[in-house]
CSV table of C-alpha atoms and ligand atoms in Angstrom, one decimal:
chain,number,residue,atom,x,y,z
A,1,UNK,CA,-5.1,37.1,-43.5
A,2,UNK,CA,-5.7,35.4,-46.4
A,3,UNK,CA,-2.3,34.2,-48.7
A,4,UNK,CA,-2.7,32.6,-52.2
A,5,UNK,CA,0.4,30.2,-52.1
A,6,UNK,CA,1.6,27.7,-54.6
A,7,UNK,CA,-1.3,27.3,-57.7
A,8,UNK,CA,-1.7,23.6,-58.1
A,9,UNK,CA,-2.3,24.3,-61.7
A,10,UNK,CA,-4.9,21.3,-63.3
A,11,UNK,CA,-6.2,20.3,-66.4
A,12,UNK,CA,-9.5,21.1,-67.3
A,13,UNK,CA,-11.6,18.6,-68.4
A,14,UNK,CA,-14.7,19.8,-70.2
A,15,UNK,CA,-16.2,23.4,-70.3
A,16,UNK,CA,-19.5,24.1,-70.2
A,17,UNK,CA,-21.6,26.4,-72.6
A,18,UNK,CA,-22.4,29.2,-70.1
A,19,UNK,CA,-18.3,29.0,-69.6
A,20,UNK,CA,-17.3,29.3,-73.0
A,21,UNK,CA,-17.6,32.8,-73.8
A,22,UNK,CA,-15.7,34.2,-70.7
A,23,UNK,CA,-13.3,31.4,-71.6
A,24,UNK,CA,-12.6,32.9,-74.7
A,25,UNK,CA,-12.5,36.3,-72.9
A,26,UNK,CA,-8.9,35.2,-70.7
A,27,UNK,CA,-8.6,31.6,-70.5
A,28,UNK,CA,-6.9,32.1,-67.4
A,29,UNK,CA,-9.8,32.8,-65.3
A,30,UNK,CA,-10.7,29.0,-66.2
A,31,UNK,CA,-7.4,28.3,-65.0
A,32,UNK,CA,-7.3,29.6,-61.7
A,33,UNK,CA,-11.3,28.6,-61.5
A,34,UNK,CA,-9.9,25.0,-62.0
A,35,UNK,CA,-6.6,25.1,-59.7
A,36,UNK,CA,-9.1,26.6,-57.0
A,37,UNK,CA,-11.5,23.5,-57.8
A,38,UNK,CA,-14.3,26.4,-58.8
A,39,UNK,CA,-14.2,28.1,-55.1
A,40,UNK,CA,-14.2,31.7,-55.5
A,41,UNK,CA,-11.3,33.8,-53.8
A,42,UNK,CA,-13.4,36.7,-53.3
A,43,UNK,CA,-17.2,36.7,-51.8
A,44,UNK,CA,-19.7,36.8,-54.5
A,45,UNK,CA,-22.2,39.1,-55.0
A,46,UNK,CA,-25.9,38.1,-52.9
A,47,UNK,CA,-27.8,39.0,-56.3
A,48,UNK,CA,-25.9,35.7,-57.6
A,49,UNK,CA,-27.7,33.9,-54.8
A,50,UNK,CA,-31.1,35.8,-55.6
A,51,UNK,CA,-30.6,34.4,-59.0
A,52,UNK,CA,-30.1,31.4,-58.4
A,53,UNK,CA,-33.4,30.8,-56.4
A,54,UNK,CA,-35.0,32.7,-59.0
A,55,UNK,CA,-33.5,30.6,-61.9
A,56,UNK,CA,-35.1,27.3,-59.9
A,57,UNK,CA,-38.6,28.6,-59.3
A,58,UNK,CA,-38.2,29.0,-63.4
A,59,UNK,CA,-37.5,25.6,-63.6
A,60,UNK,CA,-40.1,24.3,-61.3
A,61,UNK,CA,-43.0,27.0,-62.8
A,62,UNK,CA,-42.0,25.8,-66.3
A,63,UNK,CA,-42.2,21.7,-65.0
A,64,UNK,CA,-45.8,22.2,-63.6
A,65,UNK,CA,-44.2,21.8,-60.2
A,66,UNK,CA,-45.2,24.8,-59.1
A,67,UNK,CA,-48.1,26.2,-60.2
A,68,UNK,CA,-50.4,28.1,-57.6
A,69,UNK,CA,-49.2,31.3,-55.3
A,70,UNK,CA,-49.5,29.0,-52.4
A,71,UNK,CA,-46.9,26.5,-53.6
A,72,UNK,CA,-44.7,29.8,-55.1
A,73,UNK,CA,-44.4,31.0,-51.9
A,74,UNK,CA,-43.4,27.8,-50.4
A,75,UNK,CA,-41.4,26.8,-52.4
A,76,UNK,CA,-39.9,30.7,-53.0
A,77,UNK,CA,-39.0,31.0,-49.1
A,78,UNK,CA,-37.5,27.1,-48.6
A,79,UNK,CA,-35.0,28.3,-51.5
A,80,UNK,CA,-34.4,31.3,-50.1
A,81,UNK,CA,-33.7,29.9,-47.0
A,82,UNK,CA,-31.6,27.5,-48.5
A,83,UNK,CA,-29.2,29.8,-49.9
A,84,UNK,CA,-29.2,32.0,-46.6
A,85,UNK,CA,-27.5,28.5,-45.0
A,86,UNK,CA,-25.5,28.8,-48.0
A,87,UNK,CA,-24.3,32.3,-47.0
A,88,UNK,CA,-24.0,31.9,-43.5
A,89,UNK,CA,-21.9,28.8,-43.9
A,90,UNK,CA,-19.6,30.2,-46.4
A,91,UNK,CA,-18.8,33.0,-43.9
A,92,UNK,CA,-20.8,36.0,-45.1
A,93,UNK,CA,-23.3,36.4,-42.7
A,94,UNK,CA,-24.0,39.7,-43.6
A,95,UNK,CA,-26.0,38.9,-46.4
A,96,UNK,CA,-28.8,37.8,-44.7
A,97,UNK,CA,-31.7,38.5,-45.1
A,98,UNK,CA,-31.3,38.6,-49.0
A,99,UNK,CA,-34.5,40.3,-48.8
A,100,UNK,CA,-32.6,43.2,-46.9
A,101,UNK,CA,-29.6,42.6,-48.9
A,102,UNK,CA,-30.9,42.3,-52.2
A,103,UNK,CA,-31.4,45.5,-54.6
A,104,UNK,CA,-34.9,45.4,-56.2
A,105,UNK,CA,-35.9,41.8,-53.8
A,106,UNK,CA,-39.6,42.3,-53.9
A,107,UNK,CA,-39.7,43.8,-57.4
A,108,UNK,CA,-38.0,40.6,-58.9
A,109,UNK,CA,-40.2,38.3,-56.8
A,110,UNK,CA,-43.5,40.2,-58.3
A,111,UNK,CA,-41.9,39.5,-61.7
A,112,UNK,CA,-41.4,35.9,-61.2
A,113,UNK,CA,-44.8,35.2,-60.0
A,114,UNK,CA,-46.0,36.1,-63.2
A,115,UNK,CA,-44.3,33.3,-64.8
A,116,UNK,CA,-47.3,31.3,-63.0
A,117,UNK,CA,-49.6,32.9,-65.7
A,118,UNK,CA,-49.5,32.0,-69.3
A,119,UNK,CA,-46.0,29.9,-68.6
A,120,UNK,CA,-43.9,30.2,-71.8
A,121,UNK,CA,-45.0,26.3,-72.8
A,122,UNK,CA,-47.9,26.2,-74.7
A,123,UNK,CA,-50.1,23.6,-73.2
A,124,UNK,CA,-53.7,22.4,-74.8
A,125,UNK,CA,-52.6,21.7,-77.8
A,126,UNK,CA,-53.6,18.8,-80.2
A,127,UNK,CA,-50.1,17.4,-80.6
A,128,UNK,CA,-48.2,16.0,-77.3
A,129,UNK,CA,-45.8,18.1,-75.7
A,130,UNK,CA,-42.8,16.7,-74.0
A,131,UNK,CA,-41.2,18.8,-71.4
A,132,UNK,CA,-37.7,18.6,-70.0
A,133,UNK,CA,-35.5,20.8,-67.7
A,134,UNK,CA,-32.5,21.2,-66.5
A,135,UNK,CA,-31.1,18.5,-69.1
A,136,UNK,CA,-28.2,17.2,-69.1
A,137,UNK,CA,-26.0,17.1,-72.5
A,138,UNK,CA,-22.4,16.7,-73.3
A,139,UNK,CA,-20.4,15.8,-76.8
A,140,UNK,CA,-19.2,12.8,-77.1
A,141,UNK,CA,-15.6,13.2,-76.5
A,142,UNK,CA,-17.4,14.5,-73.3
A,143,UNK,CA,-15.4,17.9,-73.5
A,144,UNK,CA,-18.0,20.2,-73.7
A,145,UNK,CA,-21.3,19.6,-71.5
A,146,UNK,CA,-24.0,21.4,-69.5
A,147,UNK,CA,-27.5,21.1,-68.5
A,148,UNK,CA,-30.7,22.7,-70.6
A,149,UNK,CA,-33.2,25.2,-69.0
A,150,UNK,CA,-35.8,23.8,-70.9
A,151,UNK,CA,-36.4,21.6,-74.3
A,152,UNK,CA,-39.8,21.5,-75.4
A,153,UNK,CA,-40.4,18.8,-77.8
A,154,UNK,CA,-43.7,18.9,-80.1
A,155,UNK,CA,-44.2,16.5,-82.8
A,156,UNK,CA,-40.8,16.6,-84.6
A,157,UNK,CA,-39.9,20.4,-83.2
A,158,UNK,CA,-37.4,21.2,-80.6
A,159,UNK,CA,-37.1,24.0,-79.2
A,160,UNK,CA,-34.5,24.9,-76.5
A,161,UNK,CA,-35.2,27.7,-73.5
A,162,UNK,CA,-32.9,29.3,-71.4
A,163,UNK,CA,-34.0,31.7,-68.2
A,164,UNK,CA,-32.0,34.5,-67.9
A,165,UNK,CA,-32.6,36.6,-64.2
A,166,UNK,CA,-30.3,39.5,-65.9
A,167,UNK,CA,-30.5,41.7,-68.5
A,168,UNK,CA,-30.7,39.8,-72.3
A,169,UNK,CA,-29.7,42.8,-74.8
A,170,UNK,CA,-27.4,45.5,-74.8
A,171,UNK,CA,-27.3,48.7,-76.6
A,172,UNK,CA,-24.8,48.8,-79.6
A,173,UNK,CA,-24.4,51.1,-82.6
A,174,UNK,CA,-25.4,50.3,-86.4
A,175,UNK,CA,-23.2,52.1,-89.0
A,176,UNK,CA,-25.5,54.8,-88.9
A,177,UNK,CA,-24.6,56.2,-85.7
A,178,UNK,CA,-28.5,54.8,-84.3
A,179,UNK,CA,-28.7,52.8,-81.1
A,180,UNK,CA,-30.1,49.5,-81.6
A,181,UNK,CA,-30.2,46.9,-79.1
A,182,UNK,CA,-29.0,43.2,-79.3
A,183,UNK,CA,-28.9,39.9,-77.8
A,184,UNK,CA,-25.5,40.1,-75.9
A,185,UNK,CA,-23.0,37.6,-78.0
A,186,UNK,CA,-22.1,35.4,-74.8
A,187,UNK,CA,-25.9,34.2,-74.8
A,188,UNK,CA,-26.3,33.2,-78.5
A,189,UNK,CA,-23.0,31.5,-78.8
A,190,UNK,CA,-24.1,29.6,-75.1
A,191,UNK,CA,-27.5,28.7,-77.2
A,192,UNK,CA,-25.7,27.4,-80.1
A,193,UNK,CA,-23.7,25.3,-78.2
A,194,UNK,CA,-27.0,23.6,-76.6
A,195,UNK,CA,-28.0,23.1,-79.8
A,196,UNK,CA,-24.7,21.4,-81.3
A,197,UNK,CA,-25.2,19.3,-78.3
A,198,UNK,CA,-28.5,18.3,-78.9
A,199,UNK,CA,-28.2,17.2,-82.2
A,200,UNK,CA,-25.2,15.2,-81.4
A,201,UNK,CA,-27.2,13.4,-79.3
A,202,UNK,CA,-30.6,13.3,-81.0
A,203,UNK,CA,-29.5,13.6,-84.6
A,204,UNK,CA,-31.5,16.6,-85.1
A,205,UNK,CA,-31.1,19.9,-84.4
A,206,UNK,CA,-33.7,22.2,-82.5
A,207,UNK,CA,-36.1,24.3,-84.6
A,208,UNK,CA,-35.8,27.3,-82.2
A,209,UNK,CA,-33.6,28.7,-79.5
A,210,UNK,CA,-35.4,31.2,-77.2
A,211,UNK,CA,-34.0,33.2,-74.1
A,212,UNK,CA,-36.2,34.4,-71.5
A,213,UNK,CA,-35.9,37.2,-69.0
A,214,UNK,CA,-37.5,37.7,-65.7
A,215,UNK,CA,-40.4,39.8,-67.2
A,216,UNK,CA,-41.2,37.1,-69.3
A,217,UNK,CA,-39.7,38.6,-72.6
A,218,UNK,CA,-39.1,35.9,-75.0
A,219,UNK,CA,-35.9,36.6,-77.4
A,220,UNK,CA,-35.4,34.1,-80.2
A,221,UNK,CA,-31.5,33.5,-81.3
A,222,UNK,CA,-31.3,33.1,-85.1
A,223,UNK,CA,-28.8,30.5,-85.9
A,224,UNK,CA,-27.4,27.7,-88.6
A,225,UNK,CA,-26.4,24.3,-88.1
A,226,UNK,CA,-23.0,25.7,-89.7
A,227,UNK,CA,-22.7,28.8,-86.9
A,228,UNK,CA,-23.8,25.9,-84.2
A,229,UNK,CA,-21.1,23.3,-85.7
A,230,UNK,CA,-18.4,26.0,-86.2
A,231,UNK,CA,-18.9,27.5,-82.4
A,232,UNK,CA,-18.6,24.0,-81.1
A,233,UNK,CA,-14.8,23.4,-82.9
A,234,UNK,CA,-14.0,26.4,-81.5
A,235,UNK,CA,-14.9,25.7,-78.6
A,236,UNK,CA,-13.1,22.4,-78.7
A,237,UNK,CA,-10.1,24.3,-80.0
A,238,UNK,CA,-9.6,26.3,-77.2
A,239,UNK,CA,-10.1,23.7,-74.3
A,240,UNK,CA,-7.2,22.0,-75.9
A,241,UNK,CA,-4.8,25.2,-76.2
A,242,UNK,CA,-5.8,26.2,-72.7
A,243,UNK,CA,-4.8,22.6,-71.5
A,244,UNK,CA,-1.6,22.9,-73.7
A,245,UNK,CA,-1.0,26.2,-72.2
A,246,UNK,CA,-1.3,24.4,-68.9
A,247,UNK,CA,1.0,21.4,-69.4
A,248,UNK,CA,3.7,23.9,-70.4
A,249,UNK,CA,3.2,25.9,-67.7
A,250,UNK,CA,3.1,28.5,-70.4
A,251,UNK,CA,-0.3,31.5,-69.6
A,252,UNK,CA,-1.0,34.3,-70.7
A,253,UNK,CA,-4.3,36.3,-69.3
A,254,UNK,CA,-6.3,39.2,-71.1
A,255,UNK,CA,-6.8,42.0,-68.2
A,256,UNK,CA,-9.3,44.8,-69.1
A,257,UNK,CA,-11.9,46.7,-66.9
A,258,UNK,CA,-14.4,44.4,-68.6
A,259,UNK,CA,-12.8,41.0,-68.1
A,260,UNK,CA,-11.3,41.6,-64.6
A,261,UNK,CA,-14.3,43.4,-62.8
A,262,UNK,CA,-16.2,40.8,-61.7
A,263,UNK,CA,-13.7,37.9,-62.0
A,264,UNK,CA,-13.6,36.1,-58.5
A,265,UNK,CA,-9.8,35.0,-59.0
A,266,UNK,CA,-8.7,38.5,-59.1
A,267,UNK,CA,-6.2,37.8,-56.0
A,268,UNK,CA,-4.3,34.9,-57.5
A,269,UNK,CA,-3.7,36.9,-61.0
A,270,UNK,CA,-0.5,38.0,-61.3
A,271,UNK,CA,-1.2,39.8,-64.2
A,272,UNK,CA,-4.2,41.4,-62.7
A,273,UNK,CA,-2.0,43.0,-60.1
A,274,UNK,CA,0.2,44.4,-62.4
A,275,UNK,CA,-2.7,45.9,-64.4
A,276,UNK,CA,-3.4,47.4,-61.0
A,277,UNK,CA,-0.4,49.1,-61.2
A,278,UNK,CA,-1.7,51.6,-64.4
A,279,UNK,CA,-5.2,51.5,-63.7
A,280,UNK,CA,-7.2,52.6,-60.9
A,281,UNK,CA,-10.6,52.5,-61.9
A,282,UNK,CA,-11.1,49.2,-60.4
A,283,UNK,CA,-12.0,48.8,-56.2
A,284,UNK,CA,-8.9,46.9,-55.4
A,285,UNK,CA,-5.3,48.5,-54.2
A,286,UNK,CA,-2.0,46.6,-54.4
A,287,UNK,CA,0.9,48.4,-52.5
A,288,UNK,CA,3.2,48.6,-49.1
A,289,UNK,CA,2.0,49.8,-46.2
A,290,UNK,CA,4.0,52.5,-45.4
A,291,UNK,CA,1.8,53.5,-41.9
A,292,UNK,CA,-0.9,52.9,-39.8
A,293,UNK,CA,-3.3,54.9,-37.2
A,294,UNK,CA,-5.9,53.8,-34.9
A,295,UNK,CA,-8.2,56.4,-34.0
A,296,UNK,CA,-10.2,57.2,-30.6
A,297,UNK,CA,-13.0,55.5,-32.2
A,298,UNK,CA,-11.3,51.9,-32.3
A,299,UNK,CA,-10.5,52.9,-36.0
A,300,UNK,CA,-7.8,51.7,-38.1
A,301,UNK,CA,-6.5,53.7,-41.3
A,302,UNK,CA,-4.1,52.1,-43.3
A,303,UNK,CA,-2.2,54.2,-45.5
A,304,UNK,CA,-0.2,52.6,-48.5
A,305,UNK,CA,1.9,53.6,-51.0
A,306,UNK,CA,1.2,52.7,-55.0
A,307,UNK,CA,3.6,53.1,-57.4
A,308,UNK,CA,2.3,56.8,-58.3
A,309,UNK,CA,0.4,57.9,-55.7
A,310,UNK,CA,-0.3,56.9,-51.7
A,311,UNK,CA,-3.5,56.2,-50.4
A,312,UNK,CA,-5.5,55.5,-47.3
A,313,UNK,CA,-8.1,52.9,-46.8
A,314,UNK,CA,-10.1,53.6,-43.4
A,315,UNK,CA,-13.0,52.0,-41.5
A,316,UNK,CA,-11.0,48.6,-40.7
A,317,UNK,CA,-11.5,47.2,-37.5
A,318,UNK,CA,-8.9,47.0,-34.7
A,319,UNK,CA,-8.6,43.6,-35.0
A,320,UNK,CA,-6.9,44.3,-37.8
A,321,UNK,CA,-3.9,46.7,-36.0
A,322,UNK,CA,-1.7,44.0,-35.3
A,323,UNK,CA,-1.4,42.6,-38.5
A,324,UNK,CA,-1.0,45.9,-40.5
A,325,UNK,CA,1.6,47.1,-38.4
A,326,UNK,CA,3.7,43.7,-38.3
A,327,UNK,CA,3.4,44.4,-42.4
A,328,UNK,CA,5.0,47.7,-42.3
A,329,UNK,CA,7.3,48.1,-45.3
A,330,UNK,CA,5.3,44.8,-46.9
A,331,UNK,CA,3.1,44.7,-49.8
A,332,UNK,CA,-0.4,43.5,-49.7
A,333,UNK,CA,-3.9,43.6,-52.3
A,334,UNK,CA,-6.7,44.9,-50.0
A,335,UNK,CA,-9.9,43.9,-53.0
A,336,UNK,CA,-13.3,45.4,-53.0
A,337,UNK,CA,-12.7,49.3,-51.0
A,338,UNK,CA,-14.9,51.8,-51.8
A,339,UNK,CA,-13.9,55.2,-53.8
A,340,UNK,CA,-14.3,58.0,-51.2
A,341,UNK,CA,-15.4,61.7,-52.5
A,342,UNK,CA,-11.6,63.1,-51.5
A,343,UNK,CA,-9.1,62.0,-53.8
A,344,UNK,CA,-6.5,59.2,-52.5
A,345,UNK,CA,-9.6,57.9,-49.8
A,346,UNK,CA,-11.0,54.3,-49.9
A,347,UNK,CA,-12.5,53.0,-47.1
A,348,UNK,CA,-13.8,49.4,-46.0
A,349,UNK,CA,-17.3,47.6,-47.3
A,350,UNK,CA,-19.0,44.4,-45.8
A,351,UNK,CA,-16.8,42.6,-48.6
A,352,UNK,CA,-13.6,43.9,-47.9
A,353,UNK,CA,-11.1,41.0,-48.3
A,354,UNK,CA,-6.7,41.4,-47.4
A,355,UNK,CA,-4.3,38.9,-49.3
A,356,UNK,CA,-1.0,39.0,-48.3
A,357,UNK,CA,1.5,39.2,-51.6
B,401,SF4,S1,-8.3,38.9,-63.1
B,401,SF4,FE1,-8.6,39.4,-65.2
B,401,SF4,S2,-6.8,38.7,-66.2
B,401,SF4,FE2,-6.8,37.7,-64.3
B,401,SF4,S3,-7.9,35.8,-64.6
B,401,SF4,FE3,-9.4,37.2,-64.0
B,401,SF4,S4,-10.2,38.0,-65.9
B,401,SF4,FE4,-8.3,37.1,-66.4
């Protein structure tokens, strides 16, 4: 089974734009990213892999590089069976084939091969265009740096392009009470940090900021040189209090539904499991095991004791007898169950991961 140990706590050297918002979220999830030199504790999801396949046939569609059906299916299938290695290697099998494992697989493919007509670069125009992806920039006290989608550069106007595989709005309220919906915050602050960073290196800053979405939706992020300046300090700011924090062995975290569902450090976050303790809507259980059954079926249910309630978790394997009943009386953090329909009953998924506590 799996045990977290000693955290060889690290500083943290520079943060990067698309890090900055869940940063500022907890700071602590940086930590623990950084002490775990950025390998996840938990398996991540095989969408993430989807998207990152799609995110580089972006690239290359928005380069040129790829530019008939015959070279987007190529090149399609050698990333996707790049990131199947990936999976296998890493120990999850299980998610491959990503087409089978994938909600919505062919849907998003159809989507992407549209990019092939009408790319989002403008081409036969009078004026050269100069085209670059996947661009590196950093400040220059090299604290803050990441790579651009896409800068398109025409005459004396910039503009910088980010691909988004996800969803680029969400729904919020206006005063009125009416639904309205809005570029999510964590993208336009990521923008405006691209663009800090290219003017610090160019002198100038872009005229436009766009985000584009899998259906080839073009969002454009209003900003100022001030906002773009001002997100940048803070930025700054908060890589230095983090490393302070760190120094002094001093953390704090910021636990919520929001912050913690998805975060891949979940096991090593003391103040995670505490949250645990008072609220159950997430698919993780912290408690002793207070018994164990194997059924005729080579079925194990574990049952375990929370601080209000006990639970079972079935559907583990018999491998995993031994160790559950040599942990009798013990506590341990069983992360990503699944909420039966009966009250109290989880029971096992492909992703199902034990840490010892
Ligand atoms: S589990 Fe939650 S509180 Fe802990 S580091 Fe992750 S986001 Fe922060």
């Amino acid at each position: 089974m799996n045990r977290i140990g000693k955290i060889n706590y690290r500083q943290i050297n520079r943060i990067s734009p698309s890090q900055f918002y869940s940063m500022k979220n907890c700071a602590y999830k940086s930590i623990l990213a950084e002490a775990f030199e950025k390998k996840p504790l938990l398996p991540i999801s095989p969408t993430a892999y989807l998207g990152i396949v799609m995110h580089k046939m972006l690239e290359l569609i928005s380069k040129g590089t790829v530019s008939s059906e015959e070279e987007f299916d190529f090149q399609f299938n050698e990333q996707v069976k790049f990131q199947e290695e990936t999976l296998k290697q890493l120990g999850y099998p299980f998610f491959v084939p990503l087409q089978k494992n994938v909600k919505d697989f062919g849907m998003k493919k159809i989507l992407l091969k549209k990019h092939l007509k009408n790319r989002v670069i403008r081409t036969g125009s009078a004026r050269s265009i100069k085209i670059d992806s996947e661009k590196w920039f950093e400040s220059a006290d090299k604290s803050i740096g990441g790579k651009i989608d896409l800068i398109i550069e025409e005459g004396f106007e910039t503009e910088i392009i980010d691909f988004k595989t996800g969803g680029i709005t969400h729904d919020v309220l206006d005063d009125e009470g009416d639904v309205f919906s809005n570029i999510k915050n964590e993208y336009k602050e990521q923008l405006k940090l691209y663009a800090y960073l290219y003017f610090e290196k160019t002198g100038k800053y872009p005229v436009r900021l766009s985000l584009v979405d899998l259906a080839k939706q073009k969002f454009t992020v209003d900003f100022t040189s001030h906002e773009c300046k001002t997100i940048f300090d803070e930025a700054r700011e908060l890589l230095k209090a983090t490393n302070n924090s760190i120094n002094n062995s001093i953390f704090s975290a910021n636990p919520s539904v929001e912050n913690c569902k998805y975060c891949l450090y979940r096991p090593a976050c003391s103040y995670f499991l505490e949250y645990l303790k008072i609220n159950d809507s997430f698919n993780d259980i912290s408690g002793r095991i207070s018994k164990v059954v194997k059924y005729l079926n080579g079925n194990v249910t574990v049952f375990i004791d929370l601080p209000e309630r006990s639970i079972s978790v079935m559907g583990f394997i018999a491998e995993n007898l031994q160790y559950f009943n040599e942990n009798i009386n013990n506590t341990i953090a069983i992360f990503n169950v699944k909420k039966e329909a009966s009250e109290n009953v989880y029971s096992v998924t492909r992703t199902t991961t034990i840490y010892d506590q």
